[in-house]
Amino acid sequence: MNAPAPIDYSRLFRLDGRTAVVIGAGSGIGREAAHALAAQGAHVVVADYSRESAEATAAQISELGGVAEAYELNVLDDDAVEAAAERFGTAAALVFTAATNVRKRMDDYTLDEFDRVVNLNLRASFQLIRRFGARFAANGGGSIIGFASIRAQVVEPGQGVYAATKAGLVQLAKTAAAEYGPQGVRVNVVAPGVVETPLTAQIKANDEWYGAYAQKAALGRWARPDELAGAVVYLASDASSFVTGSTLTVDGGWTAIDGRFTPPAC
């Protein structure tokens, strides 16, 4: 096997001439990821359930000198996902961030709520990974980047179904990495801690809850959506060319800390 060409470190994170599809780019982490990828030279497909939100993000990127196009996509529509994979199967990267949560204890969950969380967080992820994975494999490779959560690793009451979907996504990514790896497709997930997005509005509205989460992280605060963008650029670029089947945890040290009490020094 021929050795890889020497790396030009000055361009390690550049994505010039490449297309990146970002699903959920109408707001939050997805929007910031789209901006970051465009800033590195990628042609960004700004995909979102809301056409209006996708167009707004694409317009922002264009105003900053980047290249972007809006694309309306409902990831719960299997035909629509298949069509998107067909249209953008020659892209270099796929990023998907869409997710939902119903914070209830298991006894209080309805099966309709269970289905809603599982369908968006896990079933849709499965469809995206395998549809784009097959296209990327046929076209010489690519990078697939999903968004899991610290809840794939640590839980609390009221997070059971959400946590299960995120743990499931981690395992799907590992399996896809194994299955598509020989064709040059890398599959990884980013696992954020608490991030100030619309999904966490319920927590932010409760000062005690918000403060408790902030203090749990080693950095003593929540993340901003833009602080996840660097992880996406890394996983989409040549900087991570030998990284696959991995979970990149971006949680401010949340999962590194044992408990919520700092004992006195011995």
mmCIF file of C-alpha atoms in Angstrom:
data_model
loop_
_atom_site.group_PDB
_atom_site.id
_atom_site.type_symbol
_atom_site.label_atom_id
_atom_site.label_comp_id
_atom_site.label_asym_id
_atom_site.label_seq_id
_atom_site.Cartn_x
_atom_site.Cartn_y
_atom_site.Cartn_z
ATOM 1 C CA MET A 1 0.000 0.000 0.000
ATOM 2 C CA ASN A 2 1.314 3.424 -0.931
ATOM 3 C CA ALA A 3 2.120 5.813 1.881
ATOM 4 C CA PRO A 4 -0.175 8.848 2.181
ATOM 5 C CA ALA A 5 1.046 12.113 0.741
ATOM 6 C CA PRO A 6 2.794 14.456 3.169
ATOM 7 C CA ILE A 7 0.410 16.689 5.092
ATOM 8 C CA ASP A 8 0.377 20.422 4.491
ATOM 9 C CA TYR A 9 -0.218 21.544 8.059
ATOM 10 C CA SER A 10 -1.097 25.073 6.976
ATOM 11 C CA ARG A 11 -4.217 23.654 5.307
ATOM 12 C CA LEU A 12 -5.037 20.925 7.787
ATOM 13 C CA PHE A 13 -8.502 22.264 8.562
ATOM 14 C CA ARG A 14 -9.295 23.802 5.175
ATOM 15 C CA LEU A 15 -12.267 22.481 3.207
ATOM 16 C CA ASP A 16 -11.858 24.358 -0.063
ATOM 17 C CA GLY A 17 -13.561 22.650 -2.989
ATOM 18 C CA ARG A 18 -15.596 20.374 -0.714
ATOM 19 C CA THR A 19 -19.299 20.251 0.033
ATOM 20 C CA ALA A 20 -20.636 19.797 3.556
ATOM 21 C CA VAL A 21 -24.283 19.021 4.272
ATOM 22 C CA VAL A 22 -25.450 20.292 7.662
ATOM 23 C CA ILE A 23 -28.876 19.065 8.779
ATOM 24 C CA GLY A 24 -30.450 21.163 11.496
ATOM 25 C CA ALA A 25 -28.509 24.223 10.340
ATOM 26 C CA GLY A 26 -31.425 26.598 10.756
ATOM 27 C CA SER A 27 -30.565 27.283 14.395
ATOM 28 C CA GLY A 28 -28.364 26.443 17.358
ATOM 29 C CA ILE A 29 -25.373 24.168 17.011
ATOM 30 C CA GLY A 30 -26.199 23.316 13.407
ATOM 31 C CA ARG A 31 -26.191 26.957 12.360
ATOM 32 C CA GLU A 32 -22.829 27.602 14.019
ATOM 33 C CA ALA A 33 -21.389 24.446 12.445
ATOM 34 C CA ALA A 34 -22.536 25.640 9.028
ATOM 35 C CA HIS A 35 -20.839 29.008 9.567
ATOM 36 C CA ALA A 36 -17.611 27.364 10.712
ATOM 37 C CA LEU A 37 -17.458 24.968 7.771
ATOM 38 C CA ALA A 38 -18.114 27.793 5.323
ATOM 39 C CA ALA A 39 -15.359 29.861 6.940
ATOM 40 C CA GLN A 40 -12.956 27.003 6.139
ATOM 41 C CA GLY A 41 -13.934 27.147 2.482
ATOM 42 C CA ALA A 42 -16.661 24.513 2.247
ATOM 43 C CA HIS A 43 -19.731 24.853 0.072
ATOM 44 C CA VAL A 44 -22.381 24.341 2.733
ATOM 45 C CA VAL A 45 -25.789 22.819 2.136
ATOM 46 C CA VAL A 46 -27.883 24.387 4.884
ATOM 47 C CA ALA A 47 -30.591 21.790 5.473
ATOM 48 C CA ASP A 48 -33.436 22.222 7.925
ATOM 49 C CA TYR A 49 -37.053 21.266 8.508
ATOM 50 C CA SER A 50 -37.855 24.980 8.227
ATOM 51 C CA ARG A 51 -37.127 26.360 4.772
ATOM 52 C CA GLU A 52 -37.229 29.870 6.182
ATOM 53 C CA SER A 53 -34.617 29.086 8.842
ATOM 54 C CA ALA A 54 -32.381 27.367 6.282
ATOM 55 C CA GLU A 55 -32.562 30.360 3.975
ATOM 56 C CA ALA A 56 -31.744 32.718 6.844
ATOM 57 C CA THR A 57 -28.586 30.794 7.738
ATOM 58 C CA ALA A 58 -27.540 30.521 4.094
ATOM 59 C CA ALA A 59 -28.020 34.273 3.687
ATOM 60 C CA GLN A 60 -25.863 34.963 6.747
ATOM 61 C CA ILE A 61 -23.075 32.810 5.325
ATOM 62 C CA SER A 62 -23.283 34.512 1.949
ATOM 63 C CA GLU A 63 -23.120 37.955 3.560
ATOM 64 C CA LEU A 64 -19.866 36.900 5.232
ATOM 65 C CA GLY A 65 -18.381 35.819 1.903
ATOM 66 C CA GLY A 66 -19.082 32.111 2.195
ATOM 67 C CA VAL A 67 -20.899 29.800 -0.197
ATOM 68 C CA ALA A 68 -24.134 28.191 0.940
ATOM 69 C CA GLU A 69 -27.457 26.953 -0.354
ATOM 70 C CA ALA A 70 -30.665 26.314 1.561
ATOM 71 C CA TYR A 71 -32.379 22.944 1.421
ATOM 72 C CA GLU A 72 -35.639 21.972 3.072
ATOM 73 C CA LEU A 73 -35.518 18.507 4.614
ATOM 74 C CA ASN A 74 -37.771 16.567 6.941
ATOM 75 C CA VAL A 75 -35.573 13.791 8.327
ATOM 76 C CA LEU A 76 -38.650 11.836 9.394
ATOM 77 C CA ASP A 77 -39.605 11.424 5.727
ATOM 78 C CA ASP A 78 -37.702 8.398 4.413
ATOM 79 C CA ASP A 79 -38.217 9.375 0.779
ATOM 80 C CA ALA A 80 -36.921 12.865 1.468
ATOM 81 C CA VAL A 81 -33.809 11.490 3.176
ATOM 82 C CA GLU A 82 -33.202 9.160 0.242
ATOM 83 C CA ALA A 83 -33.581 12.052 -2.195
ATOM 84 C CA ALA A 84 -31.157 14.194 -0.189
ATOM 85 C CA ALA A 85 -28.588 11.396 -0.091
ATOM 86 C CA GLU A 86 -28.947 10.934 -3.842
ATOM 87 C CA ARG A 87 -28.569 14.645 -4.538
ATOM 88 C CA PHE A 88 -25.662 15.284 -2.166
ATOM 89 C CA GLY A 89 -23.999 11.879 -2.179
ATOM 90 C CA THR A 90 -20.774 13.331 -3.580
ATOM 91 C CA ALA A 91 -20.365 15.669 -0.606
ATOM 92 C CA ALA A 92 -17.304 15.356 1.609
ATOM 93 C CA ALA A 93 -19.160 15.599 4.909
ATOM 94 C CA LEU A 94 -22.556 15.164 6.516
ATOM 95 C CA VAL A 95 -23.384 16.772 9.860
ATOM 96 C CA PHE A 96 -26.720 16.198 11.589
ATOM 97 C CA THR A 97 -27.862 17.839 14.795
ATOM 98 C CA ALA A 98 -31.669 17.562 14.832
ATOM 99 C CA ALA A 99 -33.007 16.136 18.090
ATOM 100 C CA THR A 100 -35.799 16.465 20.612
ATOM 101 C CA ASN A 101 -36.357 15.639 24.258
ATOM 102 C CA VAL A 102 -39.298 15.072 26.583
ATOM 103 C CA ARG A 103 -38.075 15.435 30.153
ATOM 104 C CA LYS A 104 -40.322 13.101 32.120
ATOM 105 C CA ARG A 105 -39.774 10.203 34.443
ATOM 106 C CA MET A 106 -40.361 6.839 32.856
ATOM 107 C CA ASP A 107 -43.645 6.216 34.692
ATOM 108 C CA ASP A 108 -45.040 9.431 33.259
ATOM 109 C CA TYR A 109 -44.003 8.878 29.639
ATOM 110 C CA THR A 110 -46.638 8.146 27.043
ATOM 111 C CA LEU A 111 -45.814 5.833 24.175
ATOM 112 C CA ASP A 112 -46.539 8.659 21.763
ATOM 113 C CA GLU A 113 -43.838 10.720 23.476
ATOM 114 C CA PHE A 114 -41.500 7.734 23.408
ATOM 115 C CA ASP A 115 -42.053 7.308 19.683
ATOM 116 C CA ARG A 116 -41.544 11.027 19.023
ATOM 117 C CA VAL A 117 -38.154 11.094 20.747
ATOM 118 C CA VAL A 118 -36.960 7.775 19.346
ATOM 119 C CA ASN A 119 -38.093 8.527 15.795
ATOM 120 C CA LEU A 120 -36.258 11.843 15.525
ATOM 121 C CA ASN A 121 -33.184 11.077 17.601
ATOM 122 C CA LEU A 122 -32.493 7.481 16.614
ATOM 123 C CA ARG A 123 -34.551 6.294 13.653
ATOM 124 C CA ALA A 124 -33.816 9.399 11.601
ATOM 125 C CA SER A 125 -30.136 9.142 12.514
ATOM 126 C CA PHE A 126 -30.111 5.529 11.349
ATOM 127 C CA GLN A 127 -31.606 6.534 8.017
ATOM 128 C CA LEU A 128 -29.189 9.421 7.511
ATOM 129 C CA ILE A 129 -26.129 7.372 8.391
ATOM 130 C CA ARG A 130 -26.934 4.449 6.145
ATOM 131 C CA ARG A 131 -28.278 6.432 3.182
ATOM 132 C CA PHE A 132 -25.400 8.904 3.091
ATOM 133 C CA GLY A 133 -22.918 6.245 4.165
ATOM 134 C CA ALA A 134 -23.736 4.108 1.155
ATOM 135 C CA ARG A 135 -23.438 7.094 -1.200
ATOM 136 C CA PHE A 136 -20.174 8.262 0.339
ATOM 137 C CA ALA A 137 -18.771 4.730 0.117
ATOM 138 C CA ALA A 138 -19.673 4.521 -3.559
ATOM 139 C CA ASN A 139 -18.012 7.874 -4.207
ATOM 140 C CA GLY A 140 -14.689 7.291 -2.514
ATOM 141 C CA GLY A 141 -15.328 8.286 1.084
ATOM 142 C CA GLY A 142 -16.461 11.084 3.331
ATOM 143 C CA SER A 143 -17.060 12.086 6.926
ATOM 144 C CA ILE A 144 -20.342 11.594 8.801
ATOM 145 C CA ILE A 145 -20.740 13.521 12.039
ATOM 146 C CA GLY A 146 -23.685 13.011 14.369
ATOM 147 C CA PHE A 147 -24.505 14.692 17.647
ATOM 148 C CA ALA A 148 -24.902 12.501 20.700
ATOM 149 C CA SER A 149 -24.759 13.900 24.245
ATOM 150 C CA ILE A 150 -23.165 13.362 27.615
ATOM 151 C CA ARG A 151 -26.483 11.603 28.314
ATOM 152 C CA ALA A 152 -25.165 8.684 26.269
ATOM 153 C CA GLN A 153 -22.787 8.147 29.187
ATOM 154 C CA VAL A 154 -24.326 9.682 32.312
ATOM 155 C CA VAL A 155 -27.996 10.157 33.145
ATOM 156 C CA GLU A 156 -30.383 11.732 35.624
ATOM 157 C CA PRO A 157 -34.082 11.224 36.385
ATOM 158 C CA GLY A 158 -36.275 12.301 33.502
ATOM 159 C CA GLN A 159 -33.692 11.666 30.778
ATOM 160 C CA GLY A 160 -34.228 7.952 30.157
ATOM 161 C CA VAL A 161 -35.572 7.906 26.606
ATOM 162 C CA TYR A 162 -33.363 10.749 25.391
ATOM 163 C CA ALA A 163 -30.306 9.093 26.929
ATOM 164 C CA ALA A 164 -31.180 5.774 25.320
ATOM 165 C CA THR A 165 -31.407 7.364 21.876
ATOM 166 C CA LYS A 166 -28.070 9.094 22.280
ATOM 167 C CA ALA A 167 -26.382 5.917 23.490
ATOM 168 C CA GLY A 168 -27.948 4.163 20.518
ATOM 169 C CA LEU A 169 -26.524 6.777 18.159
ATOM 170 C CA VAL A 170 -23.042 6.194 19.556
ATOM 171 C CA GLN A 171 -23.336 2.479 18.796
ATOM 172 C CA LEU A 172 -24.787 3.102 15.340
ATOM 173 C CA ALA A 173 -21.826 5.332 14.568
ATOM 174 C CA LYS A 174 -19.356 2.686 15.691
ATOM 175 C CA THR A 175 -21.070 0.046 13.581
ATOM 176 C CA ALA A 176 -21.216 2.325 10.546
ATOM 177 C CA ALA A 177 -17.529 3.131 11.011
ATOM 178 C CA ALA A 178 -16.779 -0.584 10.840
ATOM 179 C CA GLU A 179 -19.025 -1.248 7.848
ATOM 180 C CA TYR A 180 -18.108 1.752 5.697
ATOM 181 C CA GLY A 181 -14.506 2.211 6.818
ATOM 182 C CA PRO A 182 -12.984 0.045 4.064
ATOM 183 C CA GLN A 183 -14.546 2.424 1.517
ATOM 184 C CA GLY A 184 -13.006 5.486 3.160
ATOM 185 C CA VAL A 185 -16.046 6.668 5.107
ATOM 186 C CA ARG A 186 -15.428 7.923 8.621
ATOM 187 C CA VAL A 187 -18.297 8.076 11.136
ATOM 188 C CA ASN A 188 -17.994 9.890 14.453
ATOM 189 C CA VAL A 189 -20.173 11.661 16.991
ATOM 190 C CA VAL A 190 -19.781 14.796 19.056
ATOM 191 C CA ALA A 191 -21.077 14.583 22.627
ATOM 192 C CA PRO A 192 -21.847 18.023 24.049
ATOM 193 C CA GLY A 193 -22.586 18.825 27.649
ATOM 194 C CA VAL A 194 -25.141 21.504 28.430
ATOM 195 C CA VAL A 195 -25.448 24.024 25.602
ATOM 196 C CA GLU A 196 -27.592 27.121 25.397
ATOM 197 C CA THR A 197 -29.971 26.128 22.598
ATOM 198 C CA PRO A 198 -33.759 26.055 22.143
ATOM 199 C CA LEU A 199 -33.712 22.433 23.354
ATOM 200 C CA THR A 200 -32.526 23.549 26.795
ATOM 201 C CA ALA A 201 -34.888 26.521 27.172
ATOM 202 C CA GLN A 202 -36.829 24.673 29.879
ATOM 203 C CA ILE A 203 -33.702 24.450 32.025
ATOM 204 C CA LYS A 204 -32.547 28.002 31.414
ATOM 205 C CA ALA A 205 -35.927 29.275 32.621
ATOM 206 C CA ASN A 206 -35.262 27.783 36.083
ATOM 207 C CA ASP A 207 -32.441 29.676 37.815
ATOM 208 C CA GLU A 208 -31.680 26.909 40.327
ATOM 209 C CA TRP A 209 -31.601 24.242 37.614
ATOM 210 C CA TYR A 210 -29.513 26.418 35.301
ATOM 211 C CA GLY A 211 -27.004 27.197 38.051
ATOM 212 C CA ALA A 212 -26.674 23.579 39.134
ATOM 213 C CA TYR A 213 -25.816 22.519 35.602
ATOM 214 C CA ALA A 214 -23.285 25.319 35.258
ATOM 215 C CA GLN A 215 -21.489 24.280 38.438
ATOM 216 C CA LYS A 216 -21.356 20.610 37.429
ATOM 217 C CA ALA A 217 -18.960 21.376 34.584
ATOM 218 C CA ALA A 218 -15.284 21.841 35.411
ATOM 219 C CA LEU A 219 -15.393 25.202 33.637
ATOM 220 C CA GLY A 220 -18.331 26.315 35.773
ATOM 221 C CA ARG A 221 -20.597 27.393 32.934
ATOM 222 C CA TRP A 222 -22.723 26.294 30.001
ATOM 223 C CA ALA A 223 -21.405 26.047 26.454
ATOM 224 C CA ARG A 224 -22.339 28.399 23.656
ATOM 225 C CA PRO A 225 -23.398 26.749 20.373
ATOM 226 C CA ASP A 226 -20.350 28.167 18.595
ATOM 227 C CA GLU A 227 -18.070 26.273 20.989
ATOM 228 C CA LEU A 228 -19.140 23.009 19.326
ATOM 229 C CA ALA A 229 -18.246 24.229 15.834
ATOM 230 C CA GLY A 230 -14.532 23.514 16.168
ATOM 231 C CA ALA A 231 -15.230 19.846 16.833
ATOM 232 C CA VAL A 232 -17.286 19.679 13.646
ATOM 233 C CA VAL A 233 -14.571 21.315 11.547
ATOM 234 C CA TYR A 234 -11.999 18.927 12.992
ATOM 235 C CA LEU A 235 -14.052 15.832 12.199
ATOM 236 C CA ALA A 236 -14.944 17.078 8.713
ATOM 237 C CA SER A 237 -11.372 17.957 7.796
ATOM 238 C CA ASP A 238 -8.139 16.125 7.062
ATOM 239 C CA ALA A 239 -7.067 16.875 10.642
ATOM 240 C CA SER A 240 -9.091 13.815 11.679
ATOM 241 C CA SER A 241 -8.210 11.572 8.735
ATOM 242 C CA PHE A 242 -7.486 8.586 11.028
ATOM 243 C CA VAL A 243 -10.385 9.175 13.424
ATOM 244 C CA THR A 244 -13.490 7.034 13.084
ATOM 245 C CA GLY A 245 -15.907 5.246 15.376
ATOM 246 C CA SER A 246 -15.089 7.788 18.064
ATOM 247 C CA THR A 247 -17.014 10.042 20.406
ATOM 248 C CA LEU A 248 -15.553 13.514 20.788
ATOM 249 C CA THR A 249 -16.767 14.813 24.143
ATOM 250 C CA VAL A 250 -17.143 18.592 24.362
ATOM 251 C CA ASP A 251 -18.670 19.037 27.798
ATOM 252 C CA GLY A 252 -16.520 21.495 29.724
ATOM 253 C CA GLY A 253 -15.291 18.652 31.925
ATOM 254 C CA TRP A 254 -18.758 17.482 33.043
ATOM 255 C CA THR A 255 -18.033 13.759 32.679
ATOM 256 C CA ALA A 256 -14.519 14.119 34.117
ATOM 257 C CA ILE A 257 -15.774 15.135 37.542
ATOM 258 C CA ASP A 258 -16.842 12.579 40.159
ATOM 259 C CA GLY A 259 -19.844 13.975 41.981
ATOM 260 C CA ARG A 260 -20.957 17.473 42.922
ATOM 261 C CA PHE A 261 -18.932 17.906 46.116
ATOM 262 C CA THR A 262 -15.377 19.119 46.496
ATOM 263 C CA PRO A 263 -13.927 17.514 49.621
ATOM 264 C CA PRO A 264 -11.413 19.297 51.880
ATOM 265 C CA ALA A 265 -7.764 18.751 51.058
ATOM 266 C CA CYS A 266 -6.163 15.878 52.959
#
